[in-house]
PDB file of C-alpha atoms in Angstrom:
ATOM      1  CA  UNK A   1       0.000   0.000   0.000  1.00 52.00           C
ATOM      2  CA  UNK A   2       2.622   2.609   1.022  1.00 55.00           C
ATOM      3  CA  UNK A   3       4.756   1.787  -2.301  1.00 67.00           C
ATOM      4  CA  UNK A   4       1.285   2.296  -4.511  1.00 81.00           C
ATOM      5  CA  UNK A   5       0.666   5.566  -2.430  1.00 81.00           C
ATOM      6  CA  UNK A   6       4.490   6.954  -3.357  1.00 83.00           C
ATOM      7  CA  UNK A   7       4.539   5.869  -6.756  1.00 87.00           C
ATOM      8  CA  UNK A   8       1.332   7.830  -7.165  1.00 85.00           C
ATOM      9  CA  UNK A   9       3.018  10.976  -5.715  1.00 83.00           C
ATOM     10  CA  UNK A  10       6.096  10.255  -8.036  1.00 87.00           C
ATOM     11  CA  UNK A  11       4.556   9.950 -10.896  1.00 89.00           C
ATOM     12  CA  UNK A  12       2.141  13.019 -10.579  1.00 86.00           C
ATOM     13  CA  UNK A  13       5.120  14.767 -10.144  1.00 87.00           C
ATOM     14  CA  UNK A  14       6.671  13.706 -12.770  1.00 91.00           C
ATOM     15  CA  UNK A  15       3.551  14.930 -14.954  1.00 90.00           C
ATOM     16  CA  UNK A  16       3.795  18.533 -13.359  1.00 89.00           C
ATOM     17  CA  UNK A  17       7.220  18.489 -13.783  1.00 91.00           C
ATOM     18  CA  UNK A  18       6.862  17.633 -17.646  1.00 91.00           C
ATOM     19  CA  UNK A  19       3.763  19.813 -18.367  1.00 91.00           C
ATOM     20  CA  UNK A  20       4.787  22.697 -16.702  1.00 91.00           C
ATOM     21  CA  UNK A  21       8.314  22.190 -18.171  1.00 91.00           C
ATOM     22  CA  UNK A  22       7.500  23.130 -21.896  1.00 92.00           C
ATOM     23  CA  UNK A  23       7.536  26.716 -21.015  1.00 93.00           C
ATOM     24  CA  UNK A  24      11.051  26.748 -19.121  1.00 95.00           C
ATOM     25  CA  UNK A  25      14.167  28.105 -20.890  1.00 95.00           C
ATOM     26  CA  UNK A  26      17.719  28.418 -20.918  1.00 96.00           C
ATOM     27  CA  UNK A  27      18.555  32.127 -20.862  1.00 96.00           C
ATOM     28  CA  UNK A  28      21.934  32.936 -22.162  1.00 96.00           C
ATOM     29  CA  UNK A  29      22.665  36.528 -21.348  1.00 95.00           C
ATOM     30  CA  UNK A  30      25.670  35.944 -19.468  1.00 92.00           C
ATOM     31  CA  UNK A  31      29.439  34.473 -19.629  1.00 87.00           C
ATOM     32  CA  UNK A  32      29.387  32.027 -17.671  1.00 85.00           C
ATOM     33  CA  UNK A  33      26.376  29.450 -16.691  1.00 89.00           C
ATOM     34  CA  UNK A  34      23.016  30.482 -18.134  1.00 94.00           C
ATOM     35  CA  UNK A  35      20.036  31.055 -16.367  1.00 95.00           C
ATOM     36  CA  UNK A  36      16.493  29.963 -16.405  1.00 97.00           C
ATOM     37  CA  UNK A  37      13.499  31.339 -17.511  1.00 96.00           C
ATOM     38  CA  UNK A  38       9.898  30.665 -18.306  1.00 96.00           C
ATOM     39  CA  UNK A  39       7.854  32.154 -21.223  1.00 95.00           C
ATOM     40  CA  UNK A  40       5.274  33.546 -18.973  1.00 95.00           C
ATOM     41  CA  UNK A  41       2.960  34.773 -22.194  1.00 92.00           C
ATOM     42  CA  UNK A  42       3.122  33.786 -25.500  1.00 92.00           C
ATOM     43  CA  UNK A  43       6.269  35.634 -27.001  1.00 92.00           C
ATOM     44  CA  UNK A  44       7.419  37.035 -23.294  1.00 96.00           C
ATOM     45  CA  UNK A  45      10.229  35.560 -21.580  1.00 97.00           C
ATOM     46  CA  UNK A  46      10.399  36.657 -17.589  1.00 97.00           C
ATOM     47  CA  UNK A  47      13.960  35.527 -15.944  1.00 98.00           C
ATOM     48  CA  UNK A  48      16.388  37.287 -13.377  1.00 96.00           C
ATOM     49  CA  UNK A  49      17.386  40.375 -13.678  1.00 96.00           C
ATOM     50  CA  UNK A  50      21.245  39.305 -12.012  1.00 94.00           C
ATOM     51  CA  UNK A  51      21.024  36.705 -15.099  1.00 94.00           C
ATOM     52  CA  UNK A  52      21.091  39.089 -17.691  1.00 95.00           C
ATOM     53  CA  UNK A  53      23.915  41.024 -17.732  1.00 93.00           C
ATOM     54  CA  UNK A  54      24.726  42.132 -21.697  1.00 92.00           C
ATOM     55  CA  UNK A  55      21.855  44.115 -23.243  1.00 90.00           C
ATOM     56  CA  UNK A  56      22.006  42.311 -26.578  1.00 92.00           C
ATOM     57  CA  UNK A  57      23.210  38.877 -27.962  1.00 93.00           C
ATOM     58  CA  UNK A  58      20.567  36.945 -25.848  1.00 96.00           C
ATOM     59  CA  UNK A  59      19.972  33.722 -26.730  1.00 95.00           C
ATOM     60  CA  UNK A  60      16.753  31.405 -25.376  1.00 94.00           C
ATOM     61  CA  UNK A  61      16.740  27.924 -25.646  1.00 93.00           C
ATOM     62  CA  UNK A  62      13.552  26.136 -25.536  1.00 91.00           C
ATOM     63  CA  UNK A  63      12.294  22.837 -25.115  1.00 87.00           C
ATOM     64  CA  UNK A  64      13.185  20.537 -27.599  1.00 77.00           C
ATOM     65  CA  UNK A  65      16.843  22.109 -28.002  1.00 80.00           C
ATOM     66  CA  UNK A  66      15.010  24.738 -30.441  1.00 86.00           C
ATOM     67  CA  UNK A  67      17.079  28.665 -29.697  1.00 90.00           C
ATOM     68  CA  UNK A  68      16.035  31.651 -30.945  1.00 91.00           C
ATOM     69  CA  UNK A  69      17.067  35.279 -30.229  1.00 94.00           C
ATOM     70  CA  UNK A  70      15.593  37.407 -27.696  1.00 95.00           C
ATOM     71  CA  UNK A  71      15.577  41.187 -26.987  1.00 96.00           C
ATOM     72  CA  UNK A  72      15.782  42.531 -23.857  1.00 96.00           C
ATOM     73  CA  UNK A  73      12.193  44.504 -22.929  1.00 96.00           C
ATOM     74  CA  UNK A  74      13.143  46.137 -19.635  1.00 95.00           C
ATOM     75  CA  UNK A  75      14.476  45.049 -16.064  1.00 94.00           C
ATOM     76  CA  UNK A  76      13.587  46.066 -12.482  1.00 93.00           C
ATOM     77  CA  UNK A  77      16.455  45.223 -10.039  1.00 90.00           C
ATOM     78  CA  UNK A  78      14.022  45.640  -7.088  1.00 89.00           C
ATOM     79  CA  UNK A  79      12.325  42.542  -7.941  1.00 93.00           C
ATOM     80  CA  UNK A  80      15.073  40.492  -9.543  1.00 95.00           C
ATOM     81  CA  UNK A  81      13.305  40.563 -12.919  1.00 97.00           C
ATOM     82  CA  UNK A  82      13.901  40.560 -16.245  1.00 97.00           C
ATOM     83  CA  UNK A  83      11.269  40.671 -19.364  1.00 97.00           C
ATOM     84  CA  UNK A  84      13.023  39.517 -23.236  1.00 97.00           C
ATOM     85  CA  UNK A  85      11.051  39.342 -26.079  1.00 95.00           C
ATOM     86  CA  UNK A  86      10.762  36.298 -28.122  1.00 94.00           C
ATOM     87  CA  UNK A  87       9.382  35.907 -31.631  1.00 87.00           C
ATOM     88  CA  UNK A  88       9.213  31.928 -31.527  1.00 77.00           C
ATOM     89  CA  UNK A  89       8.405  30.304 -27.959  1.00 68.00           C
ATOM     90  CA  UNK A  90       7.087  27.746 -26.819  1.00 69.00           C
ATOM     91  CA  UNK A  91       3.412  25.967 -28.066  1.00 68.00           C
ATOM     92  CA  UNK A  92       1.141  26.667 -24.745  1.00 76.00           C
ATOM     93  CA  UNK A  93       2.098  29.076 -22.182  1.00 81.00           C
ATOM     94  CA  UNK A  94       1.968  27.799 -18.705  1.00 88.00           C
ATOM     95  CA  UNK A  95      -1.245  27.661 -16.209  1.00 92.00           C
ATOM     96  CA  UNK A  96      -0.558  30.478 -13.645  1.00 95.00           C
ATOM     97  CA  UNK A  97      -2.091  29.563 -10.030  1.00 94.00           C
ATOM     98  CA  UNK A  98      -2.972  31.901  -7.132  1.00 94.00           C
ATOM     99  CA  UNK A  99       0.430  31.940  -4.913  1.00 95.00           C
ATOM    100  CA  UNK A 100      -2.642  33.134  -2.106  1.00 94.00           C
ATOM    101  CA  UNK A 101      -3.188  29.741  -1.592  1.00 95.00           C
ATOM    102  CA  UNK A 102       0.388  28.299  -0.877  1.00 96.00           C
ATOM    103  CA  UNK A 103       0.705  26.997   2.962  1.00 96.00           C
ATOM    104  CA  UNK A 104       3.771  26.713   5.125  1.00 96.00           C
ATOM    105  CA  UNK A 105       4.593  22.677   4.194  1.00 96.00           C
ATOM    106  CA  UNK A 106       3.043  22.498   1.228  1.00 96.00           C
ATOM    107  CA  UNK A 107       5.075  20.360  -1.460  1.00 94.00           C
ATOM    108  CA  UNK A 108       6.612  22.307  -4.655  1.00 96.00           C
ATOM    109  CA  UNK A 109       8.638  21.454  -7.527  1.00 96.00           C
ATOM    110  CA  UNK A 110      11.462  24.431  -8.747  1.00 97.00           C
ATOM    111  CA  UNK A 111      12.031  23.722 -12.757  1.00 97.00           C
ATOM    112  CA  UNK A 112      14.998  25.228 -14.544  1.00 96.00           C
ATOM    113  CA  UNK A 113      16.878  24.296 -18.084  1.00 95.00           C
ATOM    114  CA  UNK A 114      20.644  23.675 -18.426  1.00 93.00           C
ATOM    115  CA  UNK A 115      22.962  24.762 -20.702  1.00 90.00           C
ATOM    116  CA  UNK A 116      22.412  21.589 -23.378  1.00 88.00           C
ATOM    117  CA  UNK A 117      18.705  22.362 -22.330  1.00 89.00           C
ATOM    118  CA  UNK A 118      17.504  19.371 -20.651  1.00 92.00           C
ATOM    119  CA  UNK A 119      14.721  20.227 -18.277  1.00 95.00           C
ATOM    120  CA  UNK A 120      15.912  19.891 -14.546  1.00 95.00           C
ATOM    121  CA  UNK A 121      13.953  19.845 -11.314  1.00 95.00           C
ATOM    122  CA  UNK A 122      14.666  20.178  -7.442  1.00 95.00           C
ATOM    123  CA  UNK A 123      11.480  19.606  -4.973  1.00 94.00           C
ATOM    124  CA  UNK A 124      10.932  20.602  -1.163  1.00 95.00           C
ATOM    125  CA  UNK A 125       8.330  22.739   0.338  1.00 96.00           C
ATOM    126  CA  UNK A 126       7.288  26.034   1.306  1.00 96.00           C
ATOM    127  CA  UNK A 127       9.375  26.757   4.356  1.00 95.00           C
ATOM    128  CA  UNK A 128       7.958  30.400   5.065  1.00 95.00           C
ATOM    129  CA  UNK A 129       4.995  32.507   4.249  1.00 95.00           C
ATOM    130  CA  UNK A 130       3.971  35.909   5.314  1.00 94.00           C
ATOM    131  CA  UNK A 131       2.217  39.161   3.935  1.00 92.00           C
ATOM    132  CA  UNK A 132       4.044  42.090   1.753  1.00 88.00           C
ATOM    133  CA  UNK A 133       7.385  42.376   1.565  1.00 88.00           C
ATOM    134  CA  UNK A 134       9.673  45.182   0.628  1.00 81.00           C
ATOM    135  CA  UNK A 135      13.379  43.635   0.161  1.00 78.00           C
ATOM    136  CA  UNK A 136      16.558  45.454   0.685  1.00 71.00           C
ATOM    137  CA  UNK A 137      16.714  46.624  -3.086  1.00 72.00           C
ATOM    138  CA  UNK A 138      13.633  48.511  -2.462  1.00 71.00           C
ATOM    139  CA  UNK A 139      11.537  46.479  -4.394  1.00 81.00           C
ATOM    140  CA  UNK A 140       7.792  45.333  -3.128  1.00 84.00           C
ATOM    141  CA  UNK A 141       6.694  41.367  -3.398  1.00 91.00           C
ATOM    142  CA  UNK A 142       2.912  40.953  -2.825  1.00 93.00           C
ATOM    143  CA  UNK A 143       4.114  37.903  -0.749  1.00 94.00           C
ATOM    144  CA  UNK A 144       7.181  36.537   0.748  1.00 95.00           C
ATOM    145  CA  UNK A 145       7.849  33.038   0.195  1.00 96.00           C
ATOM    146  CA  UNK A 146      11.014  31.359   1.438  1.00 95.00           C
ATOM    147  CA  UNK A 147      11.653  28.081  -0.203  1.00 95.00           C
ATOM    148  CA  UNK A 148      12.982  24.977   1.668  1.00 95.00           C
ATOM    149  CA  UNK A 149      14.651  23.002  -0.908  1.00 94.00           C
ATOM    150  CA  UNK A 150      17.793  23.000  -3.436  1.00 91.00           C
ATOM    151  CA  UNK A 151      17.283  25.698  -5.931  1.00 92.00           C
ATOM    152  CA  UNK A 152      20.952  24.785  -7.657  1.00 92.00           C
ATOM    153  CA  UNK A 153      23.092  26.522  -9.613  1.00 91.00           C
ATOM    154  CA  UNK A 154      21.707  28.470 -12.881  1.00 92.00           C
ATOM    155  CA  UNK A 155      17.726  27.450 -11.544  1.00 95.00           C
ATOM    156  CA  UNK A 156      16.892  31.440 -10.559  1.00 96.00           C
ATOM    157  CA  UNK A 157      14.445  32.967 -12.997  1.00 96.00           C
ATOM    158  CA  UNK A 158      12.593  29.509 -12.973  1.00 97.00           C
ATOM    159  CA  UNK A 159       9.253  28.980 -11.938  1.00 97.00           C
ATOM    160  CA  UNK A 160       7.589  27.852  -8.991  1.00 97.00           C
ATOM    161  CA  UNK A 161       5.246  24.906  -9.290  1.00 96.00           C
ATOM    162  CA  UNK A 162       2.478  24.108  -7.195  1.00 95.00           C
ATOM    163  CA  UNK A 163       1.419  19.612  -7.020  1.00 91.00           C
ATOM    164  CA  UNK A 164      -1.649  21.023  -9.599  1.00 91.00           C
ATOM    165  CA  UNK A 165       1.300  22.067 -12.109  1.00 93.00           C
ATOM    166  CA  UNK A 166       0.101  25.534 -11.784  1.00 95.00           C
ATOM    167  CA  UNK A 167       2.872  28.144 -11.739  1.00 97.00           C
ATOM    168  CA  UNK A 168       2.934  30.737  -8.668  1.00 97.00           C
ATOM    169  CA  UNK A 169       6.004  32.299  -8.886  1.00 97.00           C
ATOM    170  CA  UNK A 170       9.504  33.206 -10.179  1.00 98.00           C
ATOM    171  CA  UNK A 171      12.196  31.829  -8.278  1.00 97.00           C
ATOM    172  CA  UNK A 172      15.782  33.614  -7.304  1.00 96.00           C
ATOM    173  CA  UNK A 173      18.541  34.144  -4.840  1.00 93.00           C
ATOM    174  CA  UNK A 174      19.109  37.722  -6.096  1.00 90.00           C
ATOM    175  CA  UNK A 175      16.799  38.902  -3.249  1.00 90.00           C
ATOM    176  CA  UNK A 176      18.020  37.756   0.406  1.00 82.00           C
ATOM    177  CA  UNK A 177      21.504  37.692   0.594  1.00 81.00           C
ATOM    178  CA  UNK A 178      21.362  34.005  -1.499  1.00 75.00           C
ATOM    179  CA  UNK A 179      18.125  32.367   0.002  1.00 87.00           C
ATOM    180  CA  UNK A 180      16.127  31.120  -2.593  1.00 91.00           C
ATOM    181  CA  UNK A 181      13.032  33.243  -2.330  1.00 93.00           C
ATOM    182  CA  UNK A 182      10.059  33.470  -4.883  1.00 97.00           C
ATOM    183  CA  UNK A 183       8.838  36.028  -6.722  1.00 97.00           C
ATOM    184  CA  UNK A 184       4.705  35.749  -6.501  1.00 97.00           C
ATOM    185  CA  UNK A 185       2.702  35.510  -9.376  1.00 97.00           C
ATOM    186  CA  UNK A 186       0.760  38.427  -8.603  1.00 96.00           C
ATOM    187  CA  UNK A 187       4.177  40.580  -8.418  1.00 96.00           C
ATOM    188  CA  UNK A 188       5.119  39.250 -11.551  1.00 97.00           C
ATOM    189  CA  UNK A 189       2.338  39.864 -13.563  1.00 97.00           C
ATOM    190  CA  UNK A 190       2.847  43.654 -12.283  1.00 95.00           C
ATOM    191  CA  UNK A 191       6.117  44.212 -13.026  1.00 96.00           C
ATOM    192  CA  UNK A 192       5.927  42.565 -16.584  1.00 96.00           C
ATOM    193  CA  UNK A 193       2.902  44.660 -17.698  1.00 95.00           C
ATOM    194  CA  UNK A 194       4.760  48.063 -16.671  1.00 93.00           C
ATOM    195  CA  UNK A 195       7.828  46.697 -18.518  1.00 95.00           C
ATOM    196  CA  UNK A 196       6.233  45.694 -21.737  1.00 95.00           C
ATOM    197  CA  UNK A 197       4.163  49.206 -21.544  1.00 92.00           C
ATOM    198  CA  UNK A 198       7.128  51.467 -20.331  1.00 89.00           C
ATOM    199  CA  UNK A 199      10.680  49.688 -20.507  1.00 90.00           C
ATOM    200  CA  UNK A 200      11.141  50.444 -17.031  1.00 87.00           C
ATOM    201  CA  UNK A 201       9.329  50.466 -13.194  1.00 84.00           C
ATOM    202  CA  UNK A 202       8.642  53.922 -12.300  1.00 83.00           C
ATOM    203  CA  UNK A 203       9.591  53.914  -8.027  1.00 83.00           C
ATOM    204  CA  UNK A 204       8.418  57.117  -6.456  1.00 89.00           C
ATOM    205  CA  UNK A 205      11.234  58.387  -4.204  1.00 89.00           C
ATOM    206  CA  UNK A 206      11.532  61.430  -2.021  1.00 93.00           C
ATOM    207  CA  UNK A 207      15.292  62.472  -2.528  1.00 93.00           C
ATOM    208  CA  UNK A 208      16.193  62.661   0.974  1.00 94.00           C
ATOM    209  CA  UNK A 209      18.574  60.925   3.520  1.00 94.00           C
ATOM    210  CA  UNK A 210      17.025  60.544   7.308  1.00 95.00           C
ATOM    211  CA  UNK A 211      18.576  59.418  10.405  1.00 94.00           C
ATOM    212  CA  UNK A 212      17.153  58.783  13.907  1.00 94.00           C
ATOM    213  CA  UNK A 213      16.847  61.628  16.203  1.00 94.00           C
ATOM    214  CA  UNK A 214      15.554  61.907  19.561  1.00 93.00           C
ATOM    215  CA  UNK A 215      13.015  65.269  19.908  1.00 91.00           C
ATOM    216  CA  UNK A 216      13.951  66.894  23.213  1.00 90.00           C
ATOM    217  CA  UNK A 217      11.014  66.965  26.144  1.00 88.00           C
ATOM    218  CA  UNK A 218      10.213  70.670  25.762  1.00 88.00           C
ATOM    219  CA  UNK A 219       9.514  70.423  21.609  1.00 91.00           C
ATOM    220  CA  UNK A 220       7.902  67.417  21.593  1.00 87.00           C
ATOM    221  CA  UNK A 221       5.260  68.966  23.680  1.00 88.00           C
ATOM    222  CA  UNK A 222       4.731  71.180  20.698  1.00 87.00           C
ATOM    223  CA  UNK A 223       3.943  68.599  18.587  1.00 89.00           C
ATOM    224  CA  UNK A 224       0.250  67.864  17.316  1.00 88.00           C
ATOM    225  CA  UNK A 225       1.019  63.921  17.999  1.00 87.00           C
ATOM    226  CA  UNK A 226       2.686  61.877  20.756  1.00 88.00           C
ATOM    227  CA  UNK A 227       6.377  60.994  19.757  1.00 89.00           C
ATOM    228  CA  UNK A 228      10.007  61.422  20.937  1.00 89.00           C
ATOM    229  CA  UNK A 229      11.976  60.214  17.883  1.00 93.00           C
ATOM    230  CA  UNK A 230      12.005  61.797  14.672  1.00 93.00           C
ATOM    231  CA  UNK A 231      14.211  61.278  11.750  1.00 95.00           C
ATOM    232  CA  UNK A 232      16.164  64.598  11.174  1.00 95.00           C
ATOM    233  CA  UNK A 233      17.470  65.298   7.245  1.00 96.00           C
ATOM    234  CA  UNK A 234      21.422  64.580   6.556  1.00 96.00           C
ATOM    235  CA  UNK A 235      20.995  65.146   2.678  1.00 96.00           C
ATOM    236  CA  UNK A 236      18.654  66.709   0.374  1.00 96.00           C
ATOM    237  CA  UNK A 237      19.283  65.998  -3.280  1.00 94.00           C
ATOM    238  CA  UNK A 238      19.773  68.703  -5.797  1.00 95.00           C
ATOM    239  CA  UNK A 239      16.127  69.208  -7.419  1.00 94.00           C
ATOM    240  CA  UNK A 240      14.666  66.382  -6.230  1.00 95.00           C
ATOM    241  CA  UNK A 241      11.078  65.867  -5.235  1.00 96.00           C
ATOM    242  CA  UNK A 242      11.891  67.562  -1.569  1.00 95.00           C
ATOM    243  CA  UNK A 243      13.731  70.020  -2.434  1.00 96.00           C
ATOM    244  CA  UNK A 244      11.578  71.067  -4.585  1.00 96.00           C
ATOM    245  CA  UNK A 245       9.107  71.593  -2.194  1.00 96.00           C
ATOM    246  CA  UNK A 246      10.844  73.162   0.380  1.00 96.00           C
ATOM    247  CA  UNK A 247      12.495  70.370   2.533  1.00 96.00           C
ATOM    248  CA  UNK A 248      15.912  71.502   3.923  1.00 95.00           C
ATOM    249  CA  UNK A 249      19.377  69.968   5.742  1.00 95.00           C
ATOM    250  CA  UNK A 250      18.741  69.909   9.441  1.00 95.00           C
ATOM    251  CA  UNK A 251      15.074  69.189   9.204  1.00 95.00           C
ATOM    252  CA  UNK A 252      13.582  66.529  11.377  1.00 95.00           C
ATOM    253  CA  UNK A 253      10.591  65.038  10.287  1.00 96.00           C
ATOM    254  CA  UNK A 254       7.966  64.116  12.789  1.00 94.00           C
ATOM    255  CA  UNK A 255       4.983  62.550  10.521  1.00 94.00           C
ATOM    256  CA  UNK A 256       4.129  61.410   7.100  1.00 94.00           C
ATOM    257  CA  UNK A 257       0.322  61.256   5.772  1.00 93.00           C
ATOM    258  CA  UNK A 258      -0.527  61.367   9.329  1.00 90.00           C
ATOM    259  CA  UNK A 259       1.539  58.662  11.153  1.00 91.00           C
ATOM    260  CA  UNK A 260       4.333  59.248  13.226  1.00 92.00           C
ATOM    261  CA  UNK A 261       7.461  58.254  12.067  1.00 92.00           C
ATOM    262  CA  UNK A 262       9.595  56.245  14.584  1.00 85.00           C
ATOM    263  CA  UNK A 263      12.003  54.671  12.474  1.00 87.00           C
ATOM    264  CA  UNK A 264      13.078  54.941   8.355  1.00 87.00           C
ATOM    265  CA  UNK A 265      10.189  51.609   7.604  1.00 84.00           C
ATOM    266  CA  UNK A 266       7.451  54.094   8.098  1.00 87.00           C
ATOM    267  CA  UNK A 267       8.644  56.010   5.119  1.00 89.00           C
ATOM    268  CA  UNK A 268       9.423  53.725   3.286  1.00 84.00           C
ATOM    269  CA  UNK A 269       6.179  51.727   3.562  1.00 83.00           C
ATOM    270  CA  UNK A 270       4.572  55.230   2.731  1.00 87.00           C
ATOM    271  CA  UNK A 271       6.549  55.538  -0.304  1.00 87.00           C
ATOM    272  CA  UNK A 272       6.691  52.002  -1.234  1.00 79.00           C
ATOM    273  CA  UNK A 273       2.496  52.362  -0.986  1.00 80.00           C
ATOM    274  CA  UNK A 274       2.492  55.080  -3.152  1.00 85.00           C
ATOM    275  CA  UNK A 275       2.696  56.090  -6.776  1.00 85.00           C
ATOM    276  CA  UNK A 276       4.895  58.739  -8.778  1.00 89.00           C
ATOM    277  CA  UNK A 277       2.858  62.019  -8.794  1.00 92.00           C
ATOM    278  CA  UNK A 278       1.401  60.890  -5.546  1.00 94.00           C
ATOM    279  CA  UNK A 279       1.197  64.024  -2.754  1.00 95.00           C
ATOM    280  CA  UNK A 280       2.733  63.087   0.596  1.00 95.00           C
ATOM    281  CA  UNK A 281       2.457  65.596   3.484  1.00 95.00           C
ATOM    282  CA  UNK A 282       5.071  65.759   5.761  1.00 95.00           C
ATOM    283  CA  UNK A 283       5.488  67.129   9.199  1.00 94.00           C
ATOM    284  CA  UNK A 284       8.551  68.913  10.436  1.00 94.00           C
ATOM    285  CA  UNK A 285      10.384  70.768  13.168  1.00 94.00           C
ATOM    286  CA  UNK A 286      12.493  73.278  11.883  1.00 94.00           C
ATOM    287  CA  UNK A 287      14.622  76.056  13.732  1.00 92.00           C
ATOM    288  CA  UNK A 288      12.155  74.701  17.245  1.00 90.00           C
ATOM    289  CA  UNK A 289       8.950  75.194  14.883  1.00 92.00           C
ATOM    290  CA  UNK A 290       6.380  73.118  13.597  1.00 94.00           C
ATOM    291  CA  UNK A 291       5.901  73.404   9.728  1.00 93.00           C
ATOM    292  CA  UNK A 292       3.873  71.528   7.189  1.00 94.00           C
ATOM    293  CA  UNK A 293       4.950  70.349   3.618  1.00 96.00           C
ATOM    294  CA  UNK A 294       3.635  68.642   0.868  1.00 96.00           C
ATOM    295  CA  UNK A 295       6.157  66.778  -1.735  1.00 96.00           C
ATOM    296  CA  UNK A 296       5.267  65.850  -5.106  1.00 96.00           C
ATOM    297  CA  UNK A 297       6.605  62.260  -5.226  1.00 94.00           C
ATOM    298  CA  UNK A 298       8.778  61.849  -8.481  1.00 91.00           C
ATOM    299  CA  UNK A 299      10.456  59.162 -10.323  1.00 87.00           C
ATOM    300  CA  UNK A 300      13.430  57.633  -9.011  1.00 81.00           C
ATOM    301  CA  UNK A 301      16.549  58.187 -11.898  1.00 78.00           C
ATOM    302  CA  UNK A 302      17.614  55.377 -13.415  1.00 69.00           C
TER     303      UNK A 302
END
């Protein structure tokens, strides 16, 4: 009985593996080792950003050892993302799931493609699952999703596969310091519609540089909310968004939209929240008074 129930597991694993597996690529956009990819739409090709690193001479190579060319659509290093452009793929595009519905234990299979192309496969199970996440490159995953299994050499930009053989995410170590982490459908779908419609993410930034302050006794009693800390203003760039609205050195900002901010993750949850053109008001102490400002959020350079 227990051998019937495992070869039952194995081999519907062995049909996700293979059905999900005609839309994985090899992505050759680098010197070295390749990387994966998956053609997430018909003629799109989503892999890591850290994968591509030459702008043109990119090669895919599909299932069946077919290659083609690709060009390179747009990247967004936030999210460890890259979109190419293919004008042969692959014959069916692959069944995206709901990454919502992933629980902590739940069994997955990570697909990539080799060099020679063969179609390759590591499985474990989802050893983490929480809410948003906003990484240390600044970029913003609808979910974070730690992996606990192998994701080997040249598997980032990959997909995630769910025991339905529905994919529910991009897979990569660009985004914790080499943890294998995926990239959530939902995100995915975000960042490759902006791509294929702009070329690039457009991240709303303020174009300032805080650090924590305490507010002495006899100021913060001046103060419309209840706080101690603020987060006083070591740089203000050159015609960016706050200078442009008046922001200066030696500030020390006190609230944003409303909330007191204690630490730096207030503003950048605000920020990372918002959109470019987006009106943030700010609240300040300068020179021991209380002022009021409103910044224009604008596009971080490129």
């Amino acid at each position: 009985m227990a051998n019937s129930v495992l070869e039952t597991i194995s081999s519907d694993f062995a049909s996700v593996a293979e059905k999900a597996g005609a839309s994985v690529v090899a992505v050759h956009a680098r010197r070295w080792m390749p990387t994966s990819g998956i053609e997430w739409k018909k003629g799109v090709v989503v892999t890591v950003h850290h994968g591509v690193q030459r702008n043109e001479d990119i090669k895919v190579l599909f299932d069946g050892d077919r290659a083609g060319p690709a060009k390179l659509i747009g990247r967004d290093p936030g999210t460890d993302l890259a979109v190419l452009r293919v004008e042969e793929g692959a014959p069916d595009v692959p069944q995206l799931g709901d990454s919502t519905n992933l629980k902590l234990g739940h069994l997955v299979l990570a697909l990539g493609r080799t060099r020679r192309g063969d179609l390759v496969a590591s499985s474990g199970i989802i050893g983490g699952i929480s809410g948003e996440w906003r990484n240390r490159r600044g970029g913003h995953l609808d979910q974070h999703i730690r992996l606990d299994l192998a994701l080997y050499a040249g598997f980032s930009g990959g997909p995630l596969v769910n025991a339905r053989g529905e994919v529910v995410g991009i897979n990569t170590r660009g985004l914790a310091h080499g943890r294998a982490v995926t990239v959530p459908v939902a995100t995915v779908n975000g960042v490759v519609d902006e791509l294929l419609e702009k070329g690039h993410i457009a991240r709303p930034y303020l174009g300032i540089a805080m650090q924590r302050v305490d507010v002495p006794e006899r100021m913060a009693s001046k103060l419309p909310v209840e706080t101690r800390v603020g987060l006083l203003v070591t740089h203000v760039e050159t015609d960016g968004p706050a200078e442009k609205a008046g922001v200066l050195l030696g500030d020390v900002l006190f609230e944003v939209n409303g909330e007191t901010v204690e630490d730096l993750t207030v503003i950048q949850d605000a920020i990372a929240a918002a959109k470019t053109g987006d009106l943030m008001t700010i609240g300040l102490i300068r020179a021991g008074k209380v002022e009021q400002v409103s910044v224009i959020l604008g596009e971080r350079p490129r």
